[in-house]
Short mmCIF file of C-alpha atoms in Angstrom, two decimals:
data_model
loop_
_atom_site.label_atom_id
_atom_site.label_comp_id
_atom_site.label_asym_id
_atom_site.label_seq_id
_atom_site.Cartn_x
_atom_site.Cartn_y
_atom_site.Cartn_z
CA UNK D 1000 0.00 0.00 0.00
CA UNK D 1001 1.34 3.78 -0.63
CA UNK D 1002 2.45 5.80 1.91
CA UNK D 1003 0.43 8.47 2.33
CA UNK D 1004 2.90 10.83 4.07
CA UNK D 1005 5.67 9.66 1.59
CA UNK D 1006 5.36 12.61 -0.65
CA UNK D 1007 6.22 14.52 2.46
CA UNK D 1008 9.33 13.28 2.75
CA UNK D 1009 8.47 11.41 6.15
CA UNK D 1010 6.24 8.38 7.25
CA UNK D 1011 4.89 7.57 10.56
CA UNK D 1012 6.92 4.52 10.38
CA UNK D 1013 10.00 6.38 11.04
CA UNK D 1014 9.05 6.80 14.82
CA UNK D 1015 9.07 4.30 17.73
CA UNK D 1016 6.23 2.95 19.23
CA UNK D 1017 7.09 5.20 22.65
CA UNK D 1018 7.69 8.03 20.88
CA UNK D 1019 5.77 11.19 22.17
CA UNK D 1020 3.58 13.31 20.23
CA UNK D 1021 2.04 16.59 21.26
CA UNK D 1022 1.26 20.32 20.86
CA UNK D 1023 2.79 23.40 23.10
CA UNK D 1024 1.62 26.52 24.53
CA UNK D 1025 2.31 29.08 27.52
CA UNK D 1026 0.03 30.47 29.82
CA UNK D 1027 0.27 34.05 29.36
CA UNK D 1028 0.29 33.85 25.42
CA UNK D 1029 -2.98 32.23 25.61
CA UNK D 1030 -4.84 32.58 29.41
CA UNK D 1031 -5.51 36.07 29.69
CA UNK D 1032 -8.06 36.38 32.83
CA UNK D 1033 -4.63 38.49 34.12
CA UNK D 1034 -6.64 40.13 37.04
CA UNK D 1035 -8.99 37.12 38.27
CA UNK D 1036 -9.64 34.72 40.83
CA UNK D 1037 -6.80 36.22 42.80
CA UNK D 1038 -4.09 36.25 39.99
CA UNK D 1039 -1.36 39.11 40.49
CA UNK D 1040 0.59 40.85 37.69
CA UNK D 1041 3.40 39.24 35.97
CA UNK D 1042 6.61 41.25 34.49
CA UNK D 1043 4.52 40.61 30.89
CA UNK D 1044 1.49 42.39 32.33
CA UNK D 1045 3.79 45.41 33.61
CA UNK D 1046 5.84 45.34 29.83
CA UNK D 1047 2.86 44.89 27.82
CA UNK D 1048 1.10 48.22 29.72
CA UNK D 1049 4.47 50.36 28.58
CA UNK D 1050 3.70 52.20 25.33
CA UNK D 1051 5.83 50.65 22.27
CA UNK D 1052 6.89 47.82 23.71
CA UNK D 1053 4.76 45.57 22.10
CA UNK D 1054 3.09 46.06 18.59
CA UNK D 1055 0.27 48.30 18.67
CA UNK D 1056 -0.11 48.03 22.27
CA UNK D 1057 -1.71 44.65 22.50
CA UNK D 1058 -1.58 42.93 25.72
CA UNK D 1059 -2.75 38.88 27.12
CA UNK D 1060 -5.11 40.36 29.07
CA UNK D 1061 -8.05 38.68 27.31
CA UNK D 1062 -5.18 36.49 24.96
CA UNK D 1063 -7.19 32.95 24.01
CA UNK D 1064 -9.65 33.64 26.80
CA UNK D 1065 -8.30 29.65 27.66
CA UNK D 1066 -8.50 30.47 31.52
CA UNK D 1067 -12.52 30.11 30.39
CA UNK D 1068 -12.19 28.25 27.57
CA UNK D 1069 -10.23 25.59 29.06
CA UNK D 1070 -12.40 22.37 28.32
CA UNK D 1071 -13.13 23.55 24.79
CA UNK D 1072 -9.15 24.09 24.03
CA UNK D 1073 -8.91 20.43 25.74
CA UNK D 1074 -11.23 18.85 22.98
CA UNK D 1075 -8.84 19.88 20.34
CA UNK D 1076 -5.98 18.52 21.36
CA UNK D 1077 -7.67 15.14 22.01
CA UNK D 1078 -9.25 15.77 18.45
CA UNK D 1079 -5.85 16.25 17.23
CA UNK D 1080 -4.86 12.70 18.41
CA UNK D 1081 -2.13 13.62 20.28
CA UNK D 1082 -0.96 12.04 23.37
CA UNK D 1083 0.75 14.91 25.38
CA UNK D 1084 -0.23 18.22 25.93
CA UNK D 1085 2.83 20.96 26.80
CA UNK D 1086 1.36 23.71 28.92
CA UNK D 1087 2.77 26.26 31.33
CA UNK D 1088 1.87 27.32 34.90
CA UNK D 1089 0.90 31.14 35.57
CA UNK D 1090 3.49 31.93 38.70
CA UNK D 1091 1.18 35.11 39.60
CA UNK D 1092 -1.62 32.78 39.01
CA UNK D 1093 -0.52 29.49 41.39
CA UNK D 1094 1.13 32.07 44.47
CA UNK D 1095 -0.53 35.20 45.43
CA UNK D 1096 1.34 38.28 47.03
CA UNK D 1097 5.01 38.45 48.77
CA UNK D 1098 3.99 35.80 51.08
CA UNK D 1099 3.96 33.70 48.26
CA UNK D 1100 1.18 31.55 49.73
CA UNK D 1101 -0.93 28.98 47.62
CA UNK D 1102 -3.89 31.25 46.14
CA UNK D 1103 -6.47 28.17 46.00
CA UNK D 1104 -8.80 29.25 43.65
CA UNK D 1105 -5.61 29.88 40.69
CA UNK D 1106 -4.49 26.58 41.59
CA UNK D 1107 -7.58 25.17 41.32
CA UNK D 1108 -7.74 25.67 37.30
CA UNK D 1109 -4.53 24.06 36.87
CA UNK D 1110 -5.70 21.02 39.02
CA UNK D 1111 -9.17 20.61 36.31
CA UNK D 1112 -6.90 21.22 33.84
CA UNK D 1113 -4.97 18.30 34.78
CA UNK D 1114 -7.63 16.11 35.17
CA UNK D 1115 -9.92 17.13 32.35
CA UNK D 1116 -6.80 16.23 30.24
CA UNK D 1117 -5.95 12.44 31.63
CA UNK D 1118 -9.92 12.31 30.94
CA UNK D 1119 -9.18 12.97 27.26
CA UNK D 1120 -6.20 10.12 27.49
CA UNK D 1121 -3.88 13.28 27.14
CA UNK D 1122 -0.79 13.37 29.08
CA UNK D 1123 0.30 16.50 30.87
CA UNK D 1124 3.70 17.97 30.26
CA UNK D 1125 3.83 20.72 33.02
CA UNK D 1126 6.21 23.74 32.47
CA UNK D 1127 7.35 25.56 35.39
CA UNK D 1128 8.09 28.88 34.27
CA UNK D 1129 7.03 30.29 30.62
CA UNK D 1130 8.72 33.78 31.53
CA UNK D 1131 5.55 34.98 33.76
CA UNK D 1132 7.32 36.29 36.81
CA UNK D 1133 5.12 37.40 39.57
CA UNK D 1134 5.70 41.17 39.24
CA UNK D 1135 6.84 41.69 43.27
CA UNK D 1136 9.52 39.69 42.71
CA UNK D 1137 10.77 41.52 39.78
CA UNK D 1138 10.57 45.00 41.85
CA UNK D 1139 12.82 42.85 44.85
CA UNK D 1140 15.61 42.63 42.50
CA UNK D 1141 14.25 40.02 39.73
CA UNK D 1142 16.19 37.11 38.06
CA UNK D 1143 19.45 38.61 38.79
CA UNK D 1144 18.71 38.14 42.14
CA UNK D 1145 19.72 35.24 43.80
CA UNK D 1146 16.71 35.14 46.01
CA UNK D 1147 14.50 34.51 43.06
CA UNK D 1148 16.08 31.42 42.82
CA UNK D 1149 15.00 30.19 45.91
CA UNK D 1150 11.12 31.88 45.66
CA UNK D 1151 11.11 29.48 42.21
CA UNK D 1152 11.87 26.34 44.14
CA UNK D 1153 9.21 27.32 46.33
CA UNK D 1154 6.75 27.60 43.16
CA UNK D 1155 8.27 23.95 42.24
CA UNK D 1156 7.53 22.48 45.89
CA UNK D 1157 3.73 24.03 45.43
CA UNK D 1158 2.89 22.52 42.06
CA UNK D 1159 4.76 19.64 43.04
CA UNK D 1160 2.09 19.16 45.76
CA UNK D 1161 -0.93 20.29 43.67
CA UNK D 1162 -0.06 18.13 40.58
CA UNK D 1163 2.45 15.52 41.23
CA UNK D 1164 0.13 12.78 41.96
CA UNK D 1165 -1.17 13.01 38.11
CA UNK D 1166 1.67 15.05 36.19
CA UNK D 1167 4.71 12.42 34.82
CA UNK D 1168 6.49 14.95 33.16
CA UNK D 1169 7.80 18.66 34.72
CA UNK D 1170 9.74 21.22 32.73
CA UNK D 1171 11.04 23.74 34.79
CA UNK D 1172 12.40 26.35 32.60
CA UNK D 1173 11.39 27.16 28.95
CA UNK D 1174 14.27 29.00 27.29
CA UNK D 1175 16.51 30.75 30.05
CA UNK D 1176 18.53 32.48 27.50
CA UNK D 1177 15.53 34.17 26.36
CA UNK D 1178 14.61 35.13 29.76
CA UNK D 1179 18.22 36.36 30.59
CA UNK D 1180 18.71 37.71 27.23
CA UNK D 1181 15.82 39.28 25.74
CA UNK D 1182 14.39 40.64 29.26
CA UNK D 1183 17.90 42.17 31.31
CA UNK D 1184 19.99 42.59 28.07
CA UNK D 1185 18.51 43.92 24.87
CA UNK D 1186 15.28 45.00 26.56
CA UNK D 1187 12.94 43.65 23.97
CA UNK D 1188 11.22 41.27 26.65
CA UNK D 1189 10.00 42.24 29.66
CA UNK D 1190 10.97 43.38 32.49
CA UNK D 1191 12.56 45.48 29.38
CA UNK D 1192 16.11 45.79 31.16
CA UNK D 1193 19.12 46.94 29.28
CA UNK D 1194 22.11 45.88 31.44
CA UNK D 1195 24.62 43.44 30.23
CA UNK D 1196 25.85 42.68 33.86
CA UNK D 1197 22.16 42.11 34.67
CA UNK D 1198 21.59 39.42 32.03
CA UNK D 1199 24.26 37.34 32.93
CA UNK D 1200 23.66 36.99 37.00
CA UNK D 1201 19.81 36.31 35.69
CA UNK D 1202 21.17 33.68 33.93
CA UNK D 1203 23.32 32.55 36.31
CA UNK D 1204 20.20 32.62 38.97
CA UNK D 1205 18.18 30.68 36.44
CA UNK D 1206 20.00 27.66 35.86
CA UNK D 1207 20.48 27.57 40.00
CA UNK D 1208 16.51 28.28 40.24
CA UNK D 1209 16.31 25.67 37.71
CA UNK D 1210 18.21 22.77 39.98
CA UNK D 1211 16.68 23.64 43.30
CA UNK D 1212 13.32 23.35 41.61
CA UNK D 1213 14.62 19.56 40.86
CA UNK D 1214 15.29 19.42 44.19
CA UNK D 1215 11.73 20.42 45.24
CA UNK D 1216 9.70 18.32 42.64
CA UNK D 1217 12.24 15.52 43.42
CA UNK D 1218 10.65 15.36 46.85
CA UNK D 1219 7.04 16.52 46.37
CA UNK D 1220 6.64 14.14 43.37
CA UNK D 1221 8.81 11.65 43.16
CA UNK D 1222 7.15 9.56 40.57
CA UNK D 1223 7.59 12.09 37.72
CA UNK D 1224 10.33 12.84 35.05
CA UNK D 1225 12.23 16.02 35.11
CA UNK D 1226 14.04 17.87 32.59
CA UNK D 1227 14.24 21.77 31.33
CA UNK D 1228 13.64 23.16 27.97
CA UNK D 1229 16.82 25.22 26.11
CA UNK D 1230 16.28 26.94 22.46
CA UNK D 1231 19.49 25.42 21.06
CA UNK D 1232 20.48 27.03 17.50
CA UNK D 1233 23.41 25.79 14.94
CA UNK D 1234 25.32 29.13 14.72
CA UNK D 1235 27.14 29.60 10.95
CA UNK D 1236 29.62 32.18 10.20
CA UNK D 1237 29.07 33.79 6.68
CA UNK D 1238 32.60 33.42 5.47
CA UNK D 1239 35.71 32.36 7.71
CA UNK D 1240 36.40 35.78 8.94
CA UNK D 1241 33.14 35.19 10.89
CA UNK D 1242 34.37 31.67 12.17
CA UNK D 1243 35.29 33.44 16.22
CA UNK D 1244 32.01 35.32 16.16
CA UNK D 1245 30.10 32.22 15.30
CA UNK D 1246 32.23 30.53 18.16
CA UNK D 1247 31.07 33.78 20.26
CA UNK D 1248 27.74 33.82 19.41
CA UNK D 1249 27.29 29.91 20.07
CA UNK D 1250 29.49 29.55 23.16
CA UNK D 1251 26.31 32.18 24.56
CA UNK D 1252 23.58 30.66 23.10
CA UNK D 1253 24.14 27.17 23.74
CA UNK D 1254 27.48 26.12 25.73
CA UNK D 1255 26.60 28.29 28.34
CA UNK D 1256 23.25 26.67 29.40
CA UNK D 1257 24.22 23.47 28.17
CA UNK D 1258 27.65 23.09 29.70
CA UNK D 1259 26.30 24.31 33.83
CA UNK D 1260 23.24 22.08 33.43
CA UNK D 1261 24.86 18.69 31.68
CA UNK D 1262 28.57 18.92 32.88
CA UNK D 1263 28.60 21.14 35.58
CA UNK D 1264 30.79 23.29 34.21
CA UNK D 1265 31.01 26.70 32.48
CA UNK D 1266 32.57 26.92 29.10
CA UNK D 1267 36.05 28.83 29.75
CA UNK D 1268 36.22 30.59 26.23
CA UNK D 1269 33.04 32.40 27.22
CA UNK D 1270 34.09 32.97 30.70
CA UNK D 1271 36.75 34.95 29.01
CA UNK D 1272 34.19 36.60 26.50
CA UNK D 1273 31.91 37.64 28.71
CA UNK D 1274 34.79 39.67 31.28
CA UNK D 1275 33.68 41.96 33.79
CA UNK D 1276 30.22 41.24 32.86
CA UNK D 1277 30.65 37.56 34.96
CA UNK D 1278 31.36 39.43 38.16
CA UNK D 1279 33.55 37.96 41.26
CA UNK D 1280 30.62 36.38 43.43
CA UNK D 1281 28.18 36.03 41.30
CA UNK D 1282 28.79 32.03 40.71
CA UNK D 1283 29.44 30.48 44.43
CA UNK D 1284 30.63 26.93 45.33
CA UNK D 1285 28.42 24.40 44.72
CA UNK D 1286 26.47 25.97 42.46
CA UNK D 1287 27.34 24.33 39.61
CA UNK D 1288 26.45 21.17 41.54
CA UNK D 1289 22.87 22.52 41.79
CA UNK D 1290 22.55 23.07 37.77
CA UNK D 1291 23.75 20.03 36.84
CA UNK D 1292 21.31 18.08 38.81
CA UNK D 1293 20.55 14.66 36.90
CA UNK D 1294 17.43 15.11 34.90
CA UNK D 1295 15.21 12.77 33.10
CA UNK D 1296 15.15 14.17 29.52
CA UNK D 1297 16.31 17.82 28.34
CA UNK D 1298 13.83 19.84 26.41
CA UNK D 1299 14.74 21.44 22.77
CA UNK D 1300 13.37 24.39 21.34
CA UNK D 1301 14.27 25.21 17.79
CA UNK D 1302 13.21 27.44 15.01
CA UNK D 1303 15.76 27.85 12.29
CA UNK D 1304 19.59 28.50 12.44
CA UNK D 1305 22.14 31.34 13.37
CA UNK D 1306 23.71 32.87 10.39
CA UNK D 1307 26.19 35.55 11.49
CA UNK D 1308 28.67 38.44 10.26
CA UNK D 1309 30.63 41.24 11.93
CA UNK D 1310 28.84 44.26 12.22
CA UNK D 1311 29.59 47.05 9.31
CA UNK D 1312 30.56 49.32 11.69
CA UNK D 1313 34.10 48.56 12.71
CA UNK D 1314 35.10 48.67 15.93
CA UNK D 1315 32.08 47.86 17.59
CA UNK D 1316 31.04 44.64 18.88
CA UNK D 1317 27.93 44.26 16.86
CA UNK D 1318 26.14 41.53 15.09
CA UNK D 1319 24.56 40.88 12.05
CA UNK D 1320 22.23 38.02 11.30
CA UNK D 1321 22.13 37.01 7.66
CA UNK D 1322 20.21 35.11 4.95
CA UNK D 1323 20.99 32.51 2.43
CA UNK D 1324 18.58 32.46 0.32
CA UNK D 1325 16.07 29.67 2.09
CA UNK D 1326 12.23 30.45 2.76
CA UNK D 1327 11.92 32.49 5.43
CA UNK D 1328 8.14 32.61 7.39
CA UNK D 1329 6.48 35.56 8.08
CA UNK D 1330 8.34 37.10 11.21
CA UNK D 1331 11.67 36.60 8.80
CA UNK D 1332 13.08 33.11 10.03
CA UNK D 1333 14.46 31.15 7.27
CA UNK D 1334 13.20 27.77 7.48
CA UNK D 1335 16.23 25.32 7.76
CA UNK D 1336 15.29 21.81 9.00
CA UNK D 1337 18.78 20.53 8.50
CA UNK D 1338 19.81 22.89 11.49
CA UNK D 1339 17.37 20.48 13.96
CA UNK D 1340 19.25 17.85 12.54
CA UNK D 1341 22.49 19.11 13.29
CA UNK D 1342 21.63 20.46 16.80
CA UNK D 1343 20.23 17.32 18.10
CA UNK D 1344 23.20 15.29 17.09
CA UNK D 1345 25.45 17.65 18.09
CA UNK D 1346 23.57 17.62 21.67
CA UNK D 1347 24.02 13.66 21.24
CA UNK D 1348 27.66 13.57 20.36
CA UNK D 1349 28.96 15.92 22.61
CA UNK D 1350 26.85 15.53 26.12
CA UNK D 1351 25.84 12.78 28.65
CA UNK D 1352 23.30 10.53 27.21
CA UNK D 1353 19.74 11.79 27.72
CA UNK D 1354 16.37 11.61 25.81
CA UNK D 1355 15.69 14.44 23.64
CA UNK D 1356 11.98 16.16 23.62
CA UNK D 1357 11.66 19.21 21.15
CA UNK D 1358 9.24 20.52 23.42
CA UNK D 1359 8.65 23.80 20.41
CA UNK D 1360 8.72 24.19 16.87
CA UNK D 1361 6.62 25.75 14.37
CA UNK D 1362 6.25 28.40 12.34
CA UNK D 1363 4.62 31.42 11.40
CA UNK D 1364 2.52 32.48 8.26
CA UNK D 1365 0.22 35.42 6.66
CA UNK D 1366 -2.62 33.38 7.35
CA UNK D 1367 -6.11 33.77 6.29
CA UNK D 1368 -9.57 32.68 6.98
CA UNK D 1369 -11.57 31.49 3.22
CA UNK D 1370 -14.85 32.32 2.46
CA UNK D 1371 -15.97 29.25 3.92
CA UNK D 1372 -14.42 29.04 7.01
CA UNK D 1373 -11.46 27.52 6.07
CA UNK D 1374 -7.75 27.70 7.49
CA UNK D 1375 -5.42 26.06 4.29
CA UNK D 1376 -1.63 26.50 5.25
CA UNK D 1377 0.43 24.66 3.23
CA UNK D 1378 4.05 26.44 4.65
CA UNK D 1379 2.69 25.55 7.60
CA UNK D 1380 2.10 22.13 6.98
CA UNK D 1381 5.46 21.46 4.78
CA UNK D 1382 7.35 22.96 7.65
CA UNK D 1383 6.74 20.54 9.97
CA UNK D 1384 6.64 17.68 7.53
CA UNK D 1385 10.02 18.59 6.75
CA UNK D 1386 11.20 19.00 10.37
CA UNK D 1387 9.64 15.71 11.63
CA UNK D 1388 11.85 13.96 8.71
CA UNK D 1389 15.09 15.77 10.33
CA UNK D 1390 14.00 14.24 13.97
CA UNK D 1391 13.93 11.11 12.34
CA UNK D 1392 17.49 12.03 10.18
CA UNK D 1393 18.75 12.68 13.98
CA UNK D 1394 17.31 9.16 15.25
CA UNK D 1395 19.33 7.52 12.18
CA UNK D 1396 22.55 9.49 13.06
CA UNK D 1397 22.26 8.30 16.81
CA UNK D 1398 20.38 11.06 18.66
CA UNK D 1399 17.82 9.80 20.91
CA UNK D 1400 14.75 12.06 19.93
CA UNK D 1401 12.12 10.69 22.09
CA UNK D 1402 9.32 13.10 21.03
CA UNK D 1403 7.60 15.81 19.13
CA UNK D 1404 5.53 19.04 20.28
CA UNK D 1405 4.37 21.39 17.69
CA UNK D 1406 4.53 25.21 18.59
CA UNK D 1407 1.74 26.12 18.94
CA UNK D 1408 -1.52 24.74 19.76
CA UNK D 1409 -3.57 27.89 19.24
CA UNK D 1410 -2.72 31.28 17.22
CA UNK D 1411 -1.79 33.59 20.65
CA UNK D 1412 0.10 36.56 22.03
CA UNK D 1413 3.42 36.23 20.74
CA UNK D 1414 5.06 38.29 22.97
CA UNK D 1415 6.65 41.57 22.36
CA UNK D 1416 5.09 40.66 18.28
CA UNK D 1417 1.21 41.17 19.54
CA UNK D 1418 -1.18 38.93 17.50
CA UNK D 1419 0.57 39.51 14.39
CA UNK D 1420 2.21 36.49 14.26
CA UNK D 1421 0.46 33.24 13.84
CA UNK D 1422 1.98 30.01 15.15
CA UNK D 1423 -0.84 27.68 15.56
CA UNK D 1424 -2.33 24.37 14.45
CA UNK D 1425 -5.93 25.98 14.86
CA UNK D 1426 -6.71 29.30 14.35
CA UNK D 1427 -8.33 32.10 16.63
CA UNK D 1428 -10.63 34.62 15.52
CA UNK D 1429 -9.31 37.22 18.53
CA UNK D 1430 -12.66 38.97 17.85
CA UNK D 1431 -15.05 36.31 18.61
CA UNK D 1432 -12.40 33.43 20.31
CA UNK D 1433 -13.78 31.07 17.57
CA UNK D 1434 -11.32 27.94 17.15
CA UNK D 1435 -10.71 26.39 13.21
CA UNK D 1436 -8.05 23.49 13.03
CA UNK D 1437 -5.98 24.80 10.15
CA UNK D 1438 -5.03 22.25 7.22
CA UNK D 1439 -1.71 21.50 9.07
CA UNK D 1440 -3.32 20.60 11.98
CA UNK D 1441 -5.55 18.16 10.16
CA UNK D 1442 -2.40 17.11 8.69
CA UNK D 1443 -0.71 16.75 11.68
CA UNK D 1444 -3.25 15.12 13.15
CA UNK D 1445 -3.67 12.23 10.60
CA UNK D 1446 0.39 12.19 10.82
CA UNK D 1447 -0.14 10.94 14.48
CA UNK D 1448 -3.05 8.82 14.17
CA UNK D 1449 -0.96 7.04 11.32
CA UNK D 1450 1.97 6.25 13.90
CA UNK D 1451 -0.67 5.09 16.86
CA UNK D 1452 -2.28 3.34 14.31
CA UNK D 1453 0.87 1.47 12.47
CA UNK D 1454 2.81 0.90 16.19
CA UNK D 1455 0.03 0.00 18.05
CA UNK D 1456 0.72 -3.95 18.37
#
């Protein structure tokens, strides 16, 4: 019989009978419900209120309306066939005020949510932190302050307790560098920080937040997995004069959240890069024994690769982020399976054996609606037909990929980007909260009924 997924360059076959499929999403891109039920304001709801620093002012305060629409969002993804279902816990939601004290009635939608899922036969992949912090902590000092650390293990220890009788899988971070990066370097996420020095304690204070929170679910739910999610890029220098930079620019990226929470080490060359900006104190001893705790499986977040060049300004320490000449989406990342490829064997080759989940990847199109209802996205669609076939290239080179979740469930607030760009296997009319699987959803969908269907003994 023909392969029906053969013209798309992978078959269901290519998978093992274990292997996990799902869908992803994060609770302020698609909650909104910011103010109720006891919920306080996250660093996101303080960002999103400053004027420019997201597009056209948009906010999650309304977002997916999920908080409400919780058990209609749930039918899709057991629609879609899938057998996980990546979500992330509201901080601000789960702990109310400086006393950081269990607000029962936010913890109480995570805890249907849980079981309206296993009801479904959906398994819940529970993320920690999706970059919601409570905004009190942010005005005590924030991620580059090493007290956060300790307030997230407390957040671990409570949804530990609340979830860890049901929950086999905990995240507890979803892209530090982002978090370090994007929110106490360039500014461009909240808390909207520009402060090199900043950024690197917060990511520091991160990776230790992240191993005392294995600590905490270690005890309060034993039972469960426990790994963290990392957006892990190939970086490619343009020419050879770019060859250091790319060795910069990927020591940063990847080595330096890789490295403290697989070896227990920090990469030297970027110890040296980074200068004054790692500050005397900042790392203490046995902290590095904290972020290397052993984990269960490490998450991996990828979009498309790193092509870099010196800046055009000499003398300054810039850089540029080229093209060659692939498709690029609509927020302007060139779609480049071979870079999953070559970042999960890479993670493979050169760390301690783990199973890898990419826990994110998607894309995002110009999408629109047809006259009769209809979602078709082919790019969509042939982007993650072509990225499933380079999880299964990495299975054949060694890697061991252990599952699959597409980013994103639902169209949502994509951050500092508004509701311009479009990620999701269904789509959301923001205007009435109407939900339409898209073509690659069906797609995707028939995908992973295929590989239930041809494993299932």
């Amino acid at each position: 019989m023909l392969d029906p997924f053969a013209t798309s360059g992978v078959s269901p076959r290519e998978f093992p009978p274990d292997f996990v499929w799902g869908a992803a999403t994060a609770a302020y891109q698609i909650e909104g419900a910011v103010a109720e039920d006891g919920r306080t304001p996250s660093i996101w709801d303080t960002f999103a209120a400053r004027p420019g620093a997201v597009r056209r002012g948009e906010t999650g305060e309304v977002a997916c309306d999920h908080y409400h629409r919780s058990t209609e969002d749930v039918a899709l993804v057991r629609d879609l066939g899938v057998g996980a279902y990546r979500f992330s816990i509201s901080w601000p939601r789960v702990l109310s005020g400086r006393d950081g004290a269990l607000n029962a009635r936010g913890a109480a939608f995570y805890d249907r949510l849980v079981d309206d899922l296993l009801a479904a036969d959906v398994d819940p992949w529970v993320t920690l932190y999706h970059w919601d912090l409570p905004q009190h902590l942010e005005n005590a000092g924030g991620w580059p302050a090493r007290d956060t650390a300790e307030r997230f293990a407390d957040l671990a220890a409570a949804v530990g307790d609340l979830l860890g009788d049901r929950v086999g899988h905990f995240i507890t971070l979803n892209e530090p560098w982002c978090s370090a990066f994007l929110g106490y370097g360039s500014g461009i996420h909240a808390p909207g920080v520009r402060d090199g020095a900043a950024a690197v304690a917060a990511s520091h204070h991160l990776l230790l937040g992240h191993g005392l929170a294995v600590d905490a679910l270690r005890a309060t739910a034993p039972g469960a997995r426990v790994g963290i999610t990392l957006n892990l890029y190939p970086v490619t220098g343009v020419d050879e004069a770019s060859a250091d930079l790319a060795r910069r620019i990927d020591g940063l990226q990847n080595r330096w959240f890789l490295d403290p929470v697989l070896l227990g080490t920090h990469p030297a060359d970027v110890v040296a890069d980074l200068g004054p900006l790692l500050p005397d104190g900042l790392v203490r001893d046995g902290d590095l024994d904290v972020t290397s705790r052993p984990l269960d499986f490490l998450g991996v977040n990828y979009y498309t690769r790193h092509v870099v060049r010196p800046s055009a300004y000499p003398g300054t320490n810039a850089v540029e982020f080229g093209h060659r000449d692939l498709p690029s989406a609509a927020n302007g990342w060139e779609v480049d399976p071979d870079g999953l490829t070559e970042i999960l064997v890479r993670v493979a080759r050169d760390y301690p054996s783990l199973p890898l989940v990419v826990t994110e990847n998607g894309s995002a199109w110009a999408d629109r609606v047809a006259a009769d209802g209809t979602v078709d996205d082919p790019d969509r669609l042939a982007y993650l037909a072509t990225h499933l076939a380079a999880c299964a290239r990495a299975r054949e080179q060694g890697a061991d990929v252990a599952g699959y979740f597409a980013w994103s469930l639902l169209d949502n607030f994509e951050w500092a980007e508004g509701y311009d760009m479009r990620f999701g296997l269904v789509h959301v009319d923001f205007a009435t909260q109407r939900r339409t699987v898209k073509t690659s959803g069906e797609w995707y969908a028939r995908f992973v009924g295929a590989a239930r269907e041809i494993l299932t003994p």
